Amino acid sequence: MSDKTIFKKIVDKEIPADVVYEDDLCLAFRDVAPQAPVHVLVIPKTTSLRSLDDVTADAQSLIGHIFVVIQKLARELGIAESGYRVVSNCGENACQTVAHLHFHLLGGRGFAWPPG
Ligand code: 5GP
Protein backbone atom coordinates (compact mmCIF):
# COMPACT_ATOMS: atom_id res chain seq x y z
CA MET A 1 0.00 0.00 0.00
CA SER A 2 1.26 3.51 -0.83
CA ASP A 3 2.30 5.67 2.11
CA LYS A 4 2.44 8.77 -0.07
CA THR A 5 0.58 11.82 1.16
CA ILE A 6 -2.11 13.30 -1.03
CA PHE A 7 0.30 16.13 -1.88
CA LYS A 8 3.04 13.74 -3.00
CA LYS A 9 0.45 12.09 -5.25
CA ILE A 10 -0.33 15.51 -6.71
CA VAL A 11 3.41 16.18 -7.25
CA ASP A 12 3.71 12.80 -9.01
CA LYS A 13 0.59 13.56 -11.12
CA GLU A 14 -1.16 10.49 -9.75
CA ILE A 15 -4.17 12.59 -8.84
CA PRO A 16 -5.33 15.77 -10.59
CA ALA A 17 -4.97 19.27 -9.25
CA ASP A 18 -5.56 22.77 -10.58
CA VAL A 19 -1.88 23.69 -10.85
CA VAL A 20 -1.10 27.41 -11.09
CA TYR A 21 2.70 27.22 -10.92
CA GLU A 22 5.41 24.57 -11.12
CA ASP A 23 9.19 24.48 -11.22
CA ASP A 24 11.91 22.02 -10.24
CA LEU A 25 11.56 22.78 -6.53
CA CYS A 26 7.93 23.53 -5.86
CA LEU A 27 4.35 23.21 -6.98
CA ALA A 28 1.36 25.50 -6.43
CA PHE A 29 -2.24 24.40 -6.90
CA ARG A 30 -5.70 25.57 -5.86
CA ASP A 31 -7.06 24.18 -2.58
CA VAL A 32 -9.89 21.69 -3.13
CA ALA A 33 -11.89 23.38 -0.33
CA PRO A 34 -11.11 27.08 -0.80
CA GLN A 35 -11.49 29.33 2.25
CA ALA A 36 -11.22 32.53 0.21
CA PRO A 37 -11.76 33.59 -3.43
CA VAL A 38 -8.04 32.86 -3.94
CA HIS A 39 -6.74 29.87 -1.98
CA VAL A 40 -3.59 28.28 -3.34
CA LEU A 41 -1.29 25.74 -1.67
CA VAL A 42 2.42 26.14 -2.34
CA ILE A 43 4.50 23.08 -1.53
CA PRO A 44 8.08 21.92 -1.95
CA LYS A 45 8.37 18.84 -4.15
CA THR A 46 10.59 17.09 -1.63
CA THR A 47 8.89 14.79 0.85
CA SER A 48 11.62 15.34 3.44
CA LEU A 49 9.78 18.22 5.12
CA ARG A 50 6.55 17.14 6.81
CA SER A 51 5.97 20.54 8.38
CA LEU A 52 7.77 23.76 9.29
CA ASP A 53 9.09 21.90 12.30
CA ASP A 54 11.31 19.80 9.98
CA VAL A 55 12.94 22.82 8.37
CA THR A 56 16.68 23.19 9.01
CA ALA A 57 19.32 25.61 7.74
CA ASP A 58 19.83 23.24 4.77
CA ALA A 59 16.38 24.20 3.53
CA GLN A 60 16.89 27.97 3.76
CA SER A 61 17.22 28.55 0.03
CA LEU A 62 14.24 26.30 -0.72
CA ILE A 63 12.03 28.15 1.76
CA GLY A 64 13.24 31.51 0.42
CA HIS A 65 12.46 30.35 -3.11
CA ILE A 66 8.95 29.34 -2.08
CA PHE A 67 8.31 32.78 -0.63
CA VAL A 68 9.48 34.46 -3.82
CA VAL A 69 7.04 32.20 -5.71
CA ILE A 70 4.25 33.11 -3.27
CA GLN A 71 4.87 36.83 -3.89
CA LYS A 72 4.84 36.29 -7.66
CA LEU A 73 1.60 34.29 -7.45
CA ALA A 74 -0.06 36.94 -5.29
CA ARG A 75 0.69 39.48 -8.01
CA GLU A 76 -0.42 37.20 -10.85
CA LEU A 77 -3.62 36.19 -9.06
CA GLY A 78 -4.53 39.83 -8.44
CA ILE A 79 -4.40 39.91 -4.63
CA ALA A 80 -1.12 41.71 -4.02
CA GLU A 81 -2.61 45.20 -3.88
CA SER A 82 -5.60 44.37 -1.68
CA GLY A 83 -3.52 42.17 0.61
CA TYR A 84 -3.20 38.50 1.33
CA ARG A 85 -2.38 36.01 4.05
CA VAL A 86 0.18 33.19 4.07
CA VAL A 87 -0.40 30.40 6.57
CA SER A 88 1.48 27.23 7.43
CA ASN A 89 -0.34 25.04 9.91
CA CYS A 90 2.24 23.11 11.91
CA GLY A 91 1.08 20.19 14.00
CA GLU A 92 -2.10 19.14 15.73
CA ASN A 93 -3.00 22.34 17.58
CA ALA A 94 -2.65 24.30 14.34
CA CYS A 95 -4.99 21.85 12.53
CA GLN A 96 -2.37 20.53 10.09
CA THR A 97 -4.02 17.68 8.19
CA VAL A 98 -1.48 16.81 5.49
CA ALA A 99 2.04 15.81 6.58
CA HIS A 100 3.84 17.51 3.71
CA LEU A 101 5.06 21.08 4.27
CA HIS A 102 2.67 23.53 2.64
CA PHE A 103 1.87 27.22 2.65
CA HIS A 104 -1.68 28.46 2.17
CA LEU A 105 -1.88 31.65 0.07
CA LEU A 106 -5.25 33.26 0.75
CA GLY A 107 -6.73 36.44 -0.64
CA GLY A 108 -9.64 38.15 -2.31
CA ARG A 109 -11.50 38.96 0.93
CA GLY A 110 -10.78 40.53 4.31
CA PHE A 111 -9.50 38.36 7.15
CA ALA A 112 -9.95 38.65 10.89
CA TRP A 113 -7.13 38.82 13.41
CA PRO A 114 -6.40 36.96 15.59
CA PRO A 115 -7.23 33.79 13.65
CA GLY A 116 -9.59 31.30 15.31
P1 5GP B 1 -3.73 21.82 6.41
O1 5GP B 1 -5.00 21.65 7.19
O2 5GP B 1 -2.86 20.58 6.51
O3 5GP B 1 -2.99 23.07 6.76
O4 5GP B 1 -4.15 22.02 4.91
C1 5GP B 1 -4.38 20.99 4.02
C2 5GP B 1 -5.18 21.57 2.88
O5 5GP B 1 -5.16 20.66 1.82
C3 5GP B 1 -6.66 21.83 3.21
O6 5GP B 1 -6.94 23.21 3.01
C4 5GP B 1 -7.40 20.94 2.24
O7 5GP B 1 -8.59 21.52 1.74
C5 5GP B 1 -6.37 20.71 1.14
N1 5GP B 1 -6.51 19.45 0.44
C6 5GP B 1 -6.68 18.22 1.00
N2 5GP B 1 -6.74 17.28 0.06
C7 5GP B 1 -6.62 17.93 -1.14
C8 5GP B 1 -6.62 17.47 -2.49
O8 5GP B 1 -6.75 16.29 -2.81
N3 5GP B 1 -6.47 18.42 -3.45
C9 5GP B 1 -6.31 19.74 -3.15
N4 5GP B 1 -6.16 20.59 -4.17
N5 5GP B 1 -6.31 20.19 -1.88
C10 5GP B 1 -6.47 19.30 -0.88
Coordinates of N, CA and C and ligand atoms in Angstrom, one line a residue:
M1 N 0.8 -1.2 0.0 CA 0.0 0.0 0.0 C 0.9 1.3 0.0
S2 N 0.5 2.3 -0.7 CA 1.3 3.5 -0.8 C 1.2 4.3 0.5
D3 N 2.3 4.8 0.9 CA 2.3 5.7 2.1 C 2.5 7.1 1.7
K4 N 2.3 7.4 0.4 CA 2.4 8.8 -0.1 C 1.3 9.6 0.5
T5 N 1.6 10.9 0.8 CA 0.6 11.8 1.2 C -0.2 12.2 -0.1
I6 N -1.3 12.8 0.1 CA -2.1 13.3 -1.0 C -1.3 14.3 -1.8
F7 N -0.5 15.1 -1.2 CA 0.3 16.1 -1.9 C 1.4 15.5 -2.7
K8 N 2.0 14.4 -2.2 CA 3.0 13.7 -3.0 C 2.4 13.1 -4.2
K9 N 1.2 12.6 -4.1 CA 0.5 12.1 -5.2 C 0.2 13.2 -6.3
I10 N -0.1 14.4 -5.8 CA -0.3 15.5 -6.7 C 1.0 15.9 -7.4
V11 N 2.1 15.9 -6.6 CA 3.4 16.2 -7.2 C 3.7 15.2 -8.3
D12 N 3.4 13.9 -8.1 CA 3.7 12.8 -9.0 C 2.6 12.6 -10.1
K13 N 1.7 13.6 -10.1 CA 0.6 13.6 -11.1 C -0.2 12.3 -11.1
E14 N -0.3 11.7 -9.9 CA -1.2 10.5 -9.7 C -2.6 10.9 -9.5
I15 N -2.8 12.1 -9.0 CA -4.2 12.6 -8.8 C -4.2 14.0 -9.4
P16 N -5.3 14.4 -9.9 CA -5.3 15.8 -10.6 C -5.4 16.9 -9.6
A17 N -4.9 18.0 -10.0 CA -5.0 19.3 -9.3 C -5.0 20.4 -10.2
D18 N -5.5 21.5 -9.8 CA -5.6 22.8 -10.6 C -4.3 23.5 -10.3
V19 N -3.2 23.2 -11.1 CA -1.9 23.7 -10.9 C -1.8 25.1 -11.4
V20 N -1.3 26.0 -10.6 CA -1.1 27.4 -11.1 C 0.4 27.8 -11.3
Y21 N 1.3 26.9 -10.8 CA 2.7 27.2 -10.9 C 3.5 25.9 -10.6
E22 N 4.5 25.7 -11.4 CA 5.4 24.6 -11.1 C 6.8 24.9 -11.6
D23 N 7.8 24.5 -10.8 CA 9.2 24.5 -11.2 C 9.9 23.3 -10.6
D24 N 11.2 23.2 -10.7 CA 11.9 22.0 -10.2 C 11.8 21.8 -8.7
L25 N 11.5 22.9 -8.0 CA 11.6 22.8 -6.5 C 10.2 22.8 -5.9
C26 N 9.2 23.4 -6.5 CA 7.9 23.5 -5.9 C 6.8 23.5 -6.8
L27 N 5.6 23.3 -6.2 CA 4.3 23.2 -7.0 C 3.3 24.1 -6.2
A28 N 2.5 24.7 -7.0 CA 1.4 25.5 -6.4 C 0.1 25.1 -7.1
F29 N -1.0 24.8 -6.3 CA -2.2 24.4 -6.9 C -3.4 24.9 -6.0
R30 N -4.6 25.0 -6.6 CA -5.7 25.6 -5.9 C -6.2 24.5 -4.8
D31 N -6.5 25.1 -3.6 CA -7.1 24.2 -2.6 C -8.4 23.6 -3.0
V32 N -8.6 22.4 -2.7 CA -9.9 21.7 -3.1 C -11.1 22.2 -2.3
A33 N -10.8 22.8 -1.2 CA -11.9 23.4 -0.3 C -11.5 24.8 0.0
P34 N -11.6 25.7 -1.0 CA -11.1 27.1 -0.8 C -11.8 27.8 0.3
Q35 N -11.0 28.5 1.1 CA -11.5 29.3 2.2 C -11.5 30.8 1.9
A36 N -11.2 31.1 0.7 CA -11.2 32.5 0.2 C -11.3 32.5 -1.3
P37 N -11.7 33.6 -2.0 CA -11.8 33.6 -3.4 C -10.5 33.1 -4.1
V38 N -9.3 33.4 -3.5 CA -8.0 32.9 -3.9 C -7.5 32.0 -2.8
H39 N -7.3 30.8 -3.0 CA -6.7 29.9 -2.0 C -5.9 28.8 -2.7
V40 N -4.6 29.1 -2.6 CA -3.6 28.3 -3.3 C -2.7 27.7 -2.3
L41 N -2.3 26.4 -2.5 CA -1.3 25.7 -1.7 C 0.0 25.7 -2.4
V42 N 1.1 26.2 -1.7 CA 2.4 26.1 -2.3 C 3.3 25.2 -1.5
I43 N 3.8 24.2 -2.2 CA 4.5 23.1 -1.5 C 5.9 22.8 -2.2
P44 N 6.8 22.4 -1.4 CA 8.1 21.9 -2.0 C 7.8 20.5 -2.6
K45 N 8.6 20.2 -3.6 CA 8.4 18.8 -4.1 C 9.0 17.7 -3.3
T46 N 10.0 18.1 -2.5 CA 10.6 17.1 -1.6 C 9.6 16.6 -0.6
T47 N 9.7 15.3 -0.2 CA 8.9 14.8 0.9 C 9.6 14.8 2.2
S48 N 10.8 15.4 2.2 CA 11.6 15.3 3.4 C 11.1 16.3 4.5
L49 N 10.3 17.2 4.2 CA 9.8 18.2 5.1 C 8.3 18.0 5.4
R50 N 8.0 17.4 6.5 CA 6.5 17.1 6.8 C 5.8 18.4 7.3
S51 N 6.6 19.3 7.9 CA 6.0 20.5 8.4 C 7.1 21.5 8.6
L52 N 6.7 22.8 9.0 CA 7.8 23.8 9.3 C 8.7 23.3 10.4
D53 N 8.3 22.4 11.2 CA 9.1 21.9 12.3 C 10.3 21.0 11.8
D54 N 10.2 20.6 10.6 CA 11.3 19.8 10.0 C 12.3 20.7 9.3
V55 N 12.0 22.0 9.1 CA 12.9 22.8 8.4 C 14.2 23.1 9.1
T56 N 15.4 22.9 8.4 CA 16.7 23.2 9.0 C 17.4 24.2 8.1
A57 N 18.6 24.6 8.5 CA 19.3 25.6 7.7 C 19.6 25.1 6.3
D58 N 19.6 23.8 6.1 CA 19.8 23.2 4.8 C 18.7 23.6 3.8
A59 N 17.5 23.9 4.4 CA 16.4 24.2 3.5 C 16.2 25.7 3.4
Q60 N 17.1 26.5 3.8 CA 16.9 28.0 3.8 C 16.6 28.5 2.4
S61 N 17.4 28.0 1.4 CA 17.2 28.5 0.0 C 15.9 28.0 -0.6
L62 N 15.5 26.8 -0.2 CA 14.2 26.3 -0.7 C 13.1 27.1 -0.1
I63 N 13.1 27.4 1.1 CA 12.0 28.2 1.8 C 12.0 29.6 1.2
G64 N 13.2 30.2 1.0 CA 13.2 31.5 0.4 C 12.7 31.5 -1.0
H65 N 13.0 30.5 -1.7 CA 12.5 30.4 -3.1 C 10.9 30.3 -3.1
I66 N 10.4 29.5 -2.2 CA 9.0 29.3 -2.1 C 8.3 30.7 -1.8
F67 N 8.9 31.5 -0.9 CA 8.3 32.8 -0.6 C 8.4 33.7 -1.8
V68 N 9.4 33.6 -2.6 CA 9.5 34.5 -3.8 C 8.4 34.0 -4.8
V69 N 8.1 32.7 -4.9 CA 7.0 32.2 -5.7 C 5.7 32.7 -5.2
I70 N 5.5 32.6 -3.9 CA 4.3 33.1 -3.3 C 4.0 34.6 -3.6
Q71 N 5.0 35.4 -3.5 CA 4.9 36.8 -3.9 C 4.5 37.0 -5.4
K72 N 5.1 36.2 -6.2 CA 4.8 36.3 -7.7 C 3.4 35.8 -7.9
L73 N 3.0 34.8 -7.3 CA 1.6 34.3 -7.5 C 0.6 35.3 -7.0
A74 N 0.9 35.9 -5.8 CA -0.1 36.9 -5.3 C -0.3 38.0 -6.3
R75 N 0.8 38.4 -7.0 CA 0.7 39.5 -8.0 C -0.1 39.0 -9.2
E76 N 0.2 37.8 -9.7 CA -0.4 37.2 -10.9 C -1.9 36.9 -10.6
L77 N -2.2 36.5 -9.4 CA -3.6 36.2 -9.1 C -4.4 37.4 -8.6
G78 N -3.8 38.6 -8.6 CA -4.5 39.8 -8.4 C -4.9 40.2 -7.0
I79 N -4.1 39.6 -6.1 CA -4.4 39.9 -4.6 C -3.3 40.7 -3.9
A80 N -2.3 41.0 -4.7 CA -1.1 41.7 -4.0 C -1.5 43.1 -3.5
E81 N -2.3 43.8 -4.3 CA -2.6 45.2 -3.9 C -3.6 45.2 -2.7
S82 N -4.6 44.4 -2.7 CA -5.6 44.4 -1.7 C -5.1 43.7 -0.4
G83 N -4.1 42.8 -0.5 CA -3.5 42.2 0.6 C -3.9 40.7 0.6
Y84 N -3.0 39.9 1.3 CA -3.2 38.5 1.3 C -2.6 37.9 2.6
R85 N -2.9 36.7 2.9 CA -2.4 36.0 4.0 C -1.7 34.7 3.6
V86 N -0.6 34.4 4.3 CA 0.2 33.2 4.1 C 0.2 32.4 5.4
V87 N -0.3 31.2 5.4 CA -0.4 30.4 6.6 C 0.3 29.1 6.4
S88 N 1.0 28.6 7.4 CA 1.5 27.2 7.4 C 1.1 26.6 8.8
N89 N 0.1 25.7 8.7 CA -0.3 25.0 9.9 C 0.7 24.0 10.3
C90 N 1.2 24.0 11.5 CA 2.2 23.1 11.9 C 1.8 22.3 13.1
G91 N 1.4 21.1 12.9 CA 1.1 20.2 14.0 C -0.4 20.2 14.4
E92 N -0.7 19.4 15.4 CA -2.1 19.1 15.7 C -2.9 20.4 16.2
N93 N -2.3 21.2 17.1 CA -3.0 22.3 17.6 C -3.3 23.4 16.5
A94 N -2.5 23.4 15.5 CA -2.6 24.3 14.3 C -3.5 23.7 13.3
C95 N -4.1 22.5 13.5 CA -5.0 21.9 12.5 C -4.3 21.4 11.2
Q96 N -3.0 21.1 11.3 CA -2.4 20.5 10.1 C -3.0 19.2 9.8
T97 N -3.4 19.0 8.6 CA -4.0 17.7 8.2 C -3.2 16.9 7.2
V98 N -2.3 17.5 6.5 CA -1.5 16.8 5.5 C 0.0 17.0 5.9
A99 N 0.7 15.8 6.1 CA 2.0 15.8 6.6 C 3.1 16.0 5.5
H100 N 2.9 17.1 4.8 CA 3.8 17.5 3.7 C 3.8 19.0 3.8
L101 N 5.0 19.6 4.1 CA 5.1 21.1 4.3 C 4.3 21.8 3.2
H102 N 3.4 22.8 3.6 CA 2.7 23.5 2.6 C 2.3 24.9 3.2
F103 N 2.2 25.8 2.3 CA 1.9 27.2 2.6 C 0.6 27.5 1.9
H104 N -0.4 28.0 2.7 CA -1.7 28.5 2.2 C -1.5 29.9 1.8
L105 N -1.8 30.3 0.5 CA -1.9 31.6 0.1 C -3.4 32.0 -0.1
L106 N -3.8 32.9 0.7 CA -5.3 33.3 0.8 C -5.5 34.7 0.5
G107 N -6.5 35.0 -0.4 CA -6.7 36.4 -0.6 C -8.1 36.6 -1.4
G108 N -8.4 37.9 -1.6 CA -9.6 38.2 -2.3 C -10.8 38.5 -1.4
R109 N -10.5 38.5 -0.1 CA -11.5 39.0 0.9 C -10.7 39.5 2.1
G110 N -11.4 40.1 3.1 CA -10.8 40.5 4.3 C -10.7 39.4 5.3
F111 N -9.7 39.4 6.1 CA -9.5 38.4 7.2 C -9.5 39.0 8.5
A112 N -10.0 38.2 9.5 CA -10.0 38.6 10.9 C -8.6 38.4 11.5
W113 N -8.3 39.1 12.6 CA -7.1 38.8 13.4 C -7.5 39.0 14.9
P114 N -7.2 38.2 15.8 CA -6.4 37.0 15.6 C -7.2 35.9 14.9
P115 N -6.5 34.9 14.3 CA -7.2 33.8 13.7 C -7.9 32.9 14.7
G116 N -8.9 32.1 14.3 CA -9.6 31.3 15.3 C -8.8 30.2 15.9
Ligands
5GP1 P1 -3.7 21.8 6.4 O1 -5.0 21.6 7.2 O2 -2.9 20.6 6.5 O3 -3.0 23.1 6.8 O4 -4.2 22.0 4.9 C1 -4.4 21.0 4.0 C2 -5.2 21.6 2.9 O5 -5.2 20.7 1.8 C3 -6.7 21.8 3.2 O6 -6.9 23.2 3.0 C4 -7.4 20.9 2.2 O7 -8.6 21.5 1.7 C5 -6.4 20.7 1.1 N1 -6.5 19.4 0.4 C6 -6.7 18.2 1.0 N2 -6.7 17.3 0.1 C7 -6.6 17.9 -1.1 C8 -6.6 17.5 -2.5 O8 -6.7 16.3 -2.8 N3 -6.5 18.4 -3.5 C9 -6.3 19.7 -3.2 N4 -6.2 20.6 -4.2 N5 -6.3 20.2 -1.9 C10 -6.5 19.3 -0.9

